[in-house]
Amino acid sequence: MASVIYRIVSKQPSGYCINSSLLRSSSSLKCWQRCVTTFRTEISDPSEHSFDHEGQFYTIPKKDVQKIFMLNWMSPHEKNMNKMFQEFSILIRRPALEVMDILKRLNYNYPLTRFLLYGEMNAGKKFTMTHIMHYCRSQNWVLLTVPWANEWNCKRLDVSFNHHKESLFDLPVHSKILLEDFLLKNMSLIKEFTTSTTYEFSEHEASEQGIPLTDLISFGITRMKFANDVVGALLKELQILANNDKIKLLVTIRGINSFWRKTGQKKEKVQEIHAQQLTLVNQFMELLQSDTKNAVAMCSTESWVNDVTDRKSYLPTELMGKEQKHWMGGLK
């Protein structure tokens, strides 16, 4: 099966749709053909990977594993494997190489570019995203990561009404986890930045203009009640920094089709909560549909998110719903 890249023809922010099922044919076949001689490259810098490395494994340096992937991105099984073998090695797949090649040639003065990875279950989408995240970090990009969006739907931790819009529901614990993960990944890159405006979280709680951005994030972590609002403030600050050419931003969302599903979250007197009623989902949807420059969004659709009876096809239009085609600018 050939890899397919669809350029979305639209006046909206540009996007690409990439079929990661290629790895089951081309990349895996090349890996098998080369295993007699070599199956691993010693090049650990993803910016130096080329199509000649397709089908080989490479090892992500331990310092990068600890800082970028260990906290929330890696599953418990992957963490155990990393501990057992004392290394984290992944297959170099063509979809990752294609995305990185596009990133090297992209004009970042245009609005946010969106990539959508799709494929069968266990086709390697997550590790394709891992490779791209590692590449972007090697180029000093700021990483904003949602490791598994469906957790917001299914993992019941705490739900509260939003302070500013009662039709929306906050997820304070999930928001705190996201802020902690962001701070760990990006502390060294954002420590010099300050907030551009004052943020009011309640009648008595506010964040003044000009404070360190890290202090704003720490406030959301320590005052979990306002964590969801701090996430919204953080996204606005990141957009301002990107538009002012201060940073390049990679937004990674795994399982974005969960944004259009019913959730298992519960709140008194509310029988059913849809993902579109979650403040976090609304905040990220607004970011993904913005005209922010110096920004790229890398998302995947995952069959696991949908009910068993709703997995007839792994195509994005089926998993996200055909009525959501406009969200990616018109998938073809």
Short mmCIF file of C-alpha atoms in Angstrom, two decimals:
data_model
loop_
_atom_site.label_atom_id
_atom_site.label_comp_id
_atom_site.label_asym_id
_atom_site.label_seq_id
_atom_site.Cartn_x
_atom_site.Cartn_y
_atom_site.Cartn_z
CA MET A 1 0.00 0.00 0.00
CA ALA A 2 1.41 3.38 -0.95
CA SER A 3 1.55 6.26 1.44
CA VAL A 4 -0.88 8.99 0.55
CA ILE A 5 -0.61 12.71 1.28
CA TYR A 6 -3.67 14.80 0.48
CA ARG A 7 -3.21 18.53 0.22
CA ILE A 8 -6.37 20.14 1.47
CA VAL A 9 -7.43 22.71 -1.09
CA SER A 10 -8.97 25.49 0.95
CA LYS A 11 -8.50 29.13 1.84
CA GLN A 12 -8.57 28.00 5.45
CA PRO A 13 -5.35 27.02 7.29
CA SER A 14 -3.61 24.36 5.26
CA GLY A 15 -3.49 20.70 6.20
CA TYR A 16 -2.26 17.29 5.22
CA CYS A 17 -3.75 13.87 5.67
CA ILE A 18 -1.27 11.01 5.92
CA ASN A 19 -2.03 7.30 5.86
CA SER A 20 0.31 5.66 8.37
CA SER A 21 -0.69 2.14 7.33
CA LEU A 22 2.26 2.31 4.94
CA LEU A 23 4.49 1.01 7.70
CA ARG A 24 2.82 -2.39 7.42
CA SER A 25 4.09 -2.73 3.90
CA SER A 26 6.97 -0.53 2.77
CA SER A 27 8.70 0.31 6.07
CA SER A 28 8.25 -3.17 7.57
CA LEU A 29 9.36 -4.82 4.32
CA LYS A 30 12.49 -2.67 4.14
CA CYS A 31 13.23 -3.46 7.78
CA TRP A 32 12.96 -7.19 7.01
CA GLN A 33 15.15 -6.91 3.93
CA ARG A 34 17.86 -5.07 5.82
CA CYS A 35 17.84 -7.20 8.96
CA VAL A 36 20.45 -9.54 7.50
CA THR A 37 22.98 -6.69 7.43
CA THR A 38 21.74 -3.90 9.68
CA PHE A 39 18.47 -2.96 11.31
CA ARG A 40 19.65 -0.01 13.39
CA THR A 41 21.17 3.40 12.73
CA GLU A 42 23.51 5.06 15.17
CA ILE A 43 22.11 8.48 14.22
CA SER A 44 19.98 9.61 17.18
CA ASP A 45 19.37 13.14 15.89
CA PRO A 46 16.07 12.98 13.94
CA SER A 47 17.01 16.07 11.92
CA GLU A 48 19.68 13.93 10.23
CA HIS A 49 17.31 11.12 9.28
CA SER A 50 16.58 10.72 5.58
CA PHE A 51 14.60 8.32 3.41
CA ASP A 52 17.74 6.13 3.32
CA HIS A 53 17.04 5.33 7.00
CA GLU A 54 13.49 4.12 6.39
CA GLY A 55 12.88 0.75 8.02
CA GLN A 56 15.72 1.11 10.53
CA PHE A 57 15.44 1.61 14.27
CA TYR A 58 16.99 4.51 16.10
CA THR A 59 17.44 5.10 19.81
CA ILE A 60 16.11 8.25 21.44
CA PRO A 61 18.68 9.62 23.95
CA LYS A 62 17.75 9.00 27.59
CA LYS A 63 17.66 12.70 28.45
CA ASP A 64 15.04 13.27 25.74
CA VAL A 65 13.02 10.24 26.85
CA GLN A 66 12.88 11.54 30.41
CA LYS A 67 12.01 15.10 29.45
CA ILE A 68 9.67 14.64 26.50
CA PHE A 69 8.02 11.24 26.65
CA MET A 70 8.27 9.58 30.07
CA LEU A 71 5.65 11.50 32.07
CA ASN A 72 2.46 11.06 30.05
CA TRP A 73 3.25 10.05 26.47
CA MET A 74 4.59 6.54 27.09
CA SER A 75 2.19 3.80 28.16
CA PRO A 76 3.00 1.66 31.24
CA HIS A 77 4.02 -1.18 28.89
CA GLU A 78 6.39 1.12 26.98
CA LYS A 79 7.87 2.38 30.24
CA ASN A 80 8.48 -1.20 31.37
CA MET A 81 10.15 -2.04 28.06
CA ASN A 82 12.30 1.06 28.35
CA LYS A 83 13.34 0.04 31.86
CA MET A 84 14.01 -3.56 30.84
CA PHE A 85 16.16 -2.79 27.79
CA GLN A 86 17.56 0.49 29.14
CA GLU A 87 16.74 2.23 25.87
CA PHE A 88 13.81 3.56 23.86
CA SER A 89 14.14 2.65 20.18
CA ILE A 90 11.52 3.22 17.48
CA LEU A 91 11.16 2.34 13.83
CA ILE A 92 11.84 5.09 11.29
CA ARG A 93 8.67 5.13 9.20
CA ARG A 94 8.04 6.83 5.88
CA PRO A 95 5.08 8.95 7.13
CA ALA A 96 7.35 10.52 9.79
CA LEU A 97 10.05 11.20 7.20
CA GLU A 98 7.49 12.76 4.87
CA VAL A 99 6.13 15.06 7.58
CA MET A 100 9.65 16.12 8.64
CA ASP A 101 10.52 16.80 5.01
CA ILE A 102 7.47 19.06 4.72
CA LEU A 103 8.35 20.84 7.99
CA LYS A 104 11.81 21.65 6.64
CA ARG A 105 10.29 23.35 3.59
CA LEU A 106 7.18 24.90 5.13
CA ASN A 107 6.53 28.65 5.03
CA TYR A 108 5.75 29.47 8.65
CA ASN A 109 4.35 32.89 7.82
CA TYR A 110 1.16 31.14 6.72
CA PRO A 111 -1.55 30.21 9.26
CA LEU A 112 -1.29 27.06 11.36
CA THR A 113 -0.77 23.91 9.28
CA ARG A 114 -2.60 20.74 10.30
CA PHE A 115 -1.50 17.16 9.77
CA LEU A 116 -3.88 14.26 10.32
CA LEU A 117 -2.46 10.75 10.67
CA TYR A 118 -4.80 7.82 10.16
CA GLY A 119 -4.53 4.07 9.71
CA GLU A 120 -5.56 0.71 11.10
CA MET A 121 -5.29 -0.13 14.78
CA ASN A 122 -1.69 -0.69 15.89
CA ALA A 123 -0.39 0.63 12.56
CA GLY A 124 2.26 2.80 14.25
CA LYS A 125 0.64 6.24 14.32
CA LYS A 126 1.78 6.92 17.87
CA PHE A 127 5.44 6.20 17.15
CA THR A 128 5.25 8.21 13.95
CA MET A 129 4.12 11.11 16.13
CA THR A 130 6.89 10.31 18.62
CA HIS A 131 9.52 10.64 15.88
CA ILE A 132 8.09 13.97 14.70
CA MET A 133 7.90 15.32 18.26
CA HIS A 134 11.54 14.36 18.78
CA TYR A 135 12.47 16.13 15.55
CA CYS A 136 10.65 19.33 16.55
CA ARG A 137 12.30 19.34 19.97
CA SER A 138 15.71 18.97 18.29
CA GLN A 139 14.83 22.24 16.50
CA ASN A 140 13.85 23.92 19.81
CA TRP A 141 10.12 23.93 19.17
CA VAL A 142 7.69 24.34 22.07
CA LEU A 143 5.67 21.13 22.49
CA LEU A 144 2.02 21.18 23.56
CA THR A 145 0.87 17.60 23.87
CA VAL A 146 -2.43 15.79 24.46
CA PRO A 147 -1.24 12.17 24.78
CA TRP A 148 -4.71 10.59 24.65
CA ALA A 149 -7.65 12.94 24.09
CA ASN A 150 -10.21 10.24 24.91
CA GLU A 151 -9.07 10.35 28.55
CA TRP A 152 -10.98 13.60 28.86
CA ASN A 153 -14.11 11.67 27.89
CA CYS A 154 -13.65 8.47 29.85
CA LYS A 155 -11.43 9.05 32.89
CA ARG A 156 -13.70 10.43 35.58
CA LEU A 157 -11.63 12.49 38.00
CA ASP A 158 -13.44 15.76 38.65
CA VAL A 159 -15.95 17.87 36.75
CA SER A 160 -17.04 21.42 37.56
CA PHE A 161 -19.00 24.17 35.87
CA ASN A 162 -16.86 26.75 34.09
CA HIS A 163 -16.63 30.04 36.01
CA HIS A 164 -17.23 32.18 32.92
CA LYS A 165 -19.59 30.07 30.82
CA GLU A 166 -21.95 27.75 32.63
CA SER A 167 -22.74 25.72 29.51
CA LEU A 168 -19.16 24.40 29.57
CA PHE A 169 -17.61 21.93 32.00
CA ASP A 170 -14.09 22.14 33.40
CA LEU A 171 -11.83 19.16 34.03
CA PRO A 172 -9.48 20.52 36.74
CA VAL A 173 -7.41 17.36 37.27
CA HIS A 174 -6.88 16.75 33.56
CA SER A 175 -5.96 20.42 33.13
CA LYS A 176 -3.42 20.22 35.94
CA ILE A 177 -1.85 17.12 34.36
CA LEU A 178 -1.59 18.93 31.02
CA LEU A 179 0.08 21.96 32.65
CA GLU A 180 2.57 19.78 34.54
CA ASP A 181 3.47 17.95 31.34
CA PHE A 182 3.89 21.21 29.41
CA LEU A 183 6.11 22.73 32.09
CA LEU A 184 8.37 19.67 32.22
CA LYS A 185 8.78 19.60 28.44
CA ASN A 186 9.33 23.32 27.88
CA MET A 187 10.73 24.96 31.02
CA SER A 188 14.07 25.81 29.41
CA LEU A 189 12.37 27.32 26.33
CA ILE A 190 9.77 29.54 28.02
CA LYS A 191 11.49 30.67 31.24
CA GLU A 192 12.31 34.13 29.81
CA PHE A 193 8.77 34.92 28.61
CA THR A 194 6.21 37.02 30.51
CA THR A 195 2.44 37.32 30.18
CA SER A 196 1.05 39.91 27.77
CA THR A 197 -2.09 40.81 29.72
CA THR A 198 -3.92 40.42 33.02
CA TYR A 199 -6.04 37.29 33.47
CA GLU A 200 -8.95 37.33 35.94
CA PHE A 201 -9.95 33.91 37.21
CA SER A 202 -12.47 35.06 39.86
CA GLU A 203 -13.40 38.17 41.83
CA HIS A 204 -10.41 37.63 44.10
CA GLU A 205 -7.95 35.73 41.91
CA ALA A 206 -6.05 37.28 39.02
CA SER A 207 -2.73 37.03 37.24
CA GLU A 208 -1.04 40.37 36.56
CA GLN A 209 0.43 41.41 33.23
CA GLY A 210 4.18 40.94 32.95
CA ILE A 211 4.64 38.02 35.35
CA PRO A 212 6.78 35.06 34.17
CA LEU A 213 4.82 32.62 32.06
CA THR A 214 6.11 29.81 34.27
CA ASP A 215 4.46 31.50 37.28
CA LEU A 216 1.12 31.51 35.47
CA ILE A 217 1.47 27.79 34.77
CA SER A 218 2.54 27.08 38.37
CA PHE A 219 -0.55 28.95 39.59
CA GLY A 220 -2.75 26.60 37.59
CA ILE A 221 -0.94 23.58 39.00
CA THR A 222 -1.17 24.69 42.64
CA ARG A 223 -4.68 26.18 42.38
CA MET A 224 -6.33 23.32 40.55
CA LYS A 225 -9.74 25.00 40.73
CA PHE A 226 -8.51 27.45 38.07
CA ALA A 227 -6.35 25.01 36.09
CA ASN A 228 -8.73 24.92 33.12
CA ASP A 229 -8.77 28.72 32.85
CA VAL A 230 -4.97 28.76 33.07
CA VAL A 231 -4.82 26.32 30.14
CA GLY A 232 -6.89 28.81 28.12
CA ALA A 233 -4.57 31.66 29.13
CA LEU A 234 -1.52 29.55 28.24
CA LEU A 235 -2.87 28.80 24.76
CA LYS A 236 -3.45 32.50 24.14
CA GLU A 237 0.08 33.37 25.30
CA LEU A 238 1.58 30.69 23.06
CA GLN A 239 -0.30 32.07 20.06
CA ILE A 240 0.98 35.57 20.81
CA LEU A 241 4.56 34.32 21.14
CA ALA A 242 4.30 32.36 17.89
CA ASN A 243 2.78 35.31 16.00
CA ASN A 244 5.63 37.51 17.28
CA ASP A 245 8.22 35.02 15.95
CA LYS A 246 9.40 34.18 19.49
CA ILE A 247 8.67 30.45 19.26
CA LYS A 248 7.65 27.66 16.92
CA LEU A 249 4.80 25.59 18.32
CA LEU A 250 3.89 21.93 17.77
CA VAL A 251 0.44 20.90 18.99
CA THR A 252 0.09 17.11 19.20
CA ILE A 253 -3.30 15.50 19.81
CA ARG A 254 -3.70 11.73 19.72
CA GLY A 255 -7.26 10.49 19.14
CA ILE A 256 -8.80 13.76 18.01
CA ASN A 257 -11.98 12.01 16.87
CA SER A 258 -12.90 11.89 20.58
CA PHE A 259 -13.69 15.61 20.26
CA TRP A 260 -16.96 14.62 18.57
CA ARG A 261 -18.07 11.85 20.93
CA LYS A 262 -20.33 11.60 23.95
CA THR A 263 -18.40 11.42 27.21
CA GLY A 264 -18.80 9.37 30.35
CA GLN A 265 -18.36 12.46 32.54
CA LYS A 266 -21.12 13.15 35.06
CA LYS A 267 -22.32 16.26 36.86
CA GLU A 268 -25.39 16.75 39.06
CA LYS A 269 -28.60 17.46 37.14
CA VAL A 270 -26.80 16.92 33.82
CA GLN A 271 -27.70 13.59 32.28
CA GLU A 272 -25.19 13.60 29.44
CA ILE A 273 -22.09 15.64 28.61
CA HIS A 274 -20.81 15.79 25.03
CA ALA A 275 -17.12 16.41 24.34
CA GLN A 276 -18.05 19.71 22.68
CA GLN A 277 -19.28 20.86 26.10
CA LEU A 278 -15.84 20.40 27.69
CA THR A 279 -13.84 23.59 28.17
CA LEU A 280 -10.59 21.84 27.23
CA VAL A 281 -12.02 20.64 23.91
CA ASN A 282 -13.31 24.13 23.10
CA GLN A 283 -9.96 25.71 23.94
CA PHE A 284 -8.02 23.33 21.69
CA MET A 285 -10.59 23.54 18.87
CA GLU A 286 -10.20 27.31 18.91
CA LEU A 287 -6.41 26.95 18.71
CA LEU A 288 -6.57 24.43 15.87
CA GLN A 289 -8.86 26.66 13.84
CA SER A 290 -6.83 29.81 14.45
CA ASP A 291 -4.62 31.64 11.96
CA THR A 292 -1.56 31.42 14.25
CA LYS A 293 1.69 31.45 12.31
CA ASN A 294 4.85 29.54 13.31
CA ALA A 295 2.55 26.74 14.46
CA VAL A 296 1.83 23.18 13.36
CA ALA A 297 -0.83 20.77 14.62
CA MET A 298 -0.25 17.04 14.37
CA CYS A 299 -3.34 14.97 15.14
CA SER A 300 -4.36 11.35 14.73
CA THR A 301 -7.67 9.56 14.48
CA GLU A 302 -7.91 6.35 16.51
CA SER A 303 -10.43 3.55 16.06
CA TRP A 304 -10.14 2.72 19.78
CA VAL A 305 -12.05 5.92 20.57
CA ASN A 306 -15.22 4.83 18.78
CA ASP A 307 -17.66 2.17 19.93
CA VAL A 308 -17.05 -1.33 18.57
CA THR A 309 -20.12 -1.00 16.36
CA ASP A 310 -18.80 2.30 15.00
CA ARG A 311 -15.44 1.07 13.66
CA LYS A 312 -16.43 0.00 10.17
CA SER A 313 -13.54 1.93 8.64
CA TYR A 314 -10.37 3.61 9.88
CA LEU A 315 -10.83 6.52 7.44
CA PRO A 316 -10.95 9.93 9.17
CA THR A 317 -14.28 10.86 7.62
CA GLU A 318 -15.81 7.74 9.17
CA LEU A 319 -14.23 8.09 12.63
CA MET A 320 -14.75 11.84 12.91
CA GLY A 321 -18.09 11.87 11.14
CA LYS A 322 -18.64 13.02 7.58
CA GLU A 323 -20.24 16.22 8.85
CA GLN A 324 -16.84 17.18 10.33
CA LYS A 325 -15.08 17.26 6.95
CA HIS A 326 -15.07 21.05 7.09
CA TRP A 327 -12.92 20.94 10.23
CA MET A 328 -9.88 19.77 8.27
CA GLY A 329 -10.74 22.08 5.40
CA GLY A 330 -12.44 19.35 3.35
CA LEU A 331 -10.76 15.94 3.41
CA LYS A 332 -10.69 14.17 0.06
#
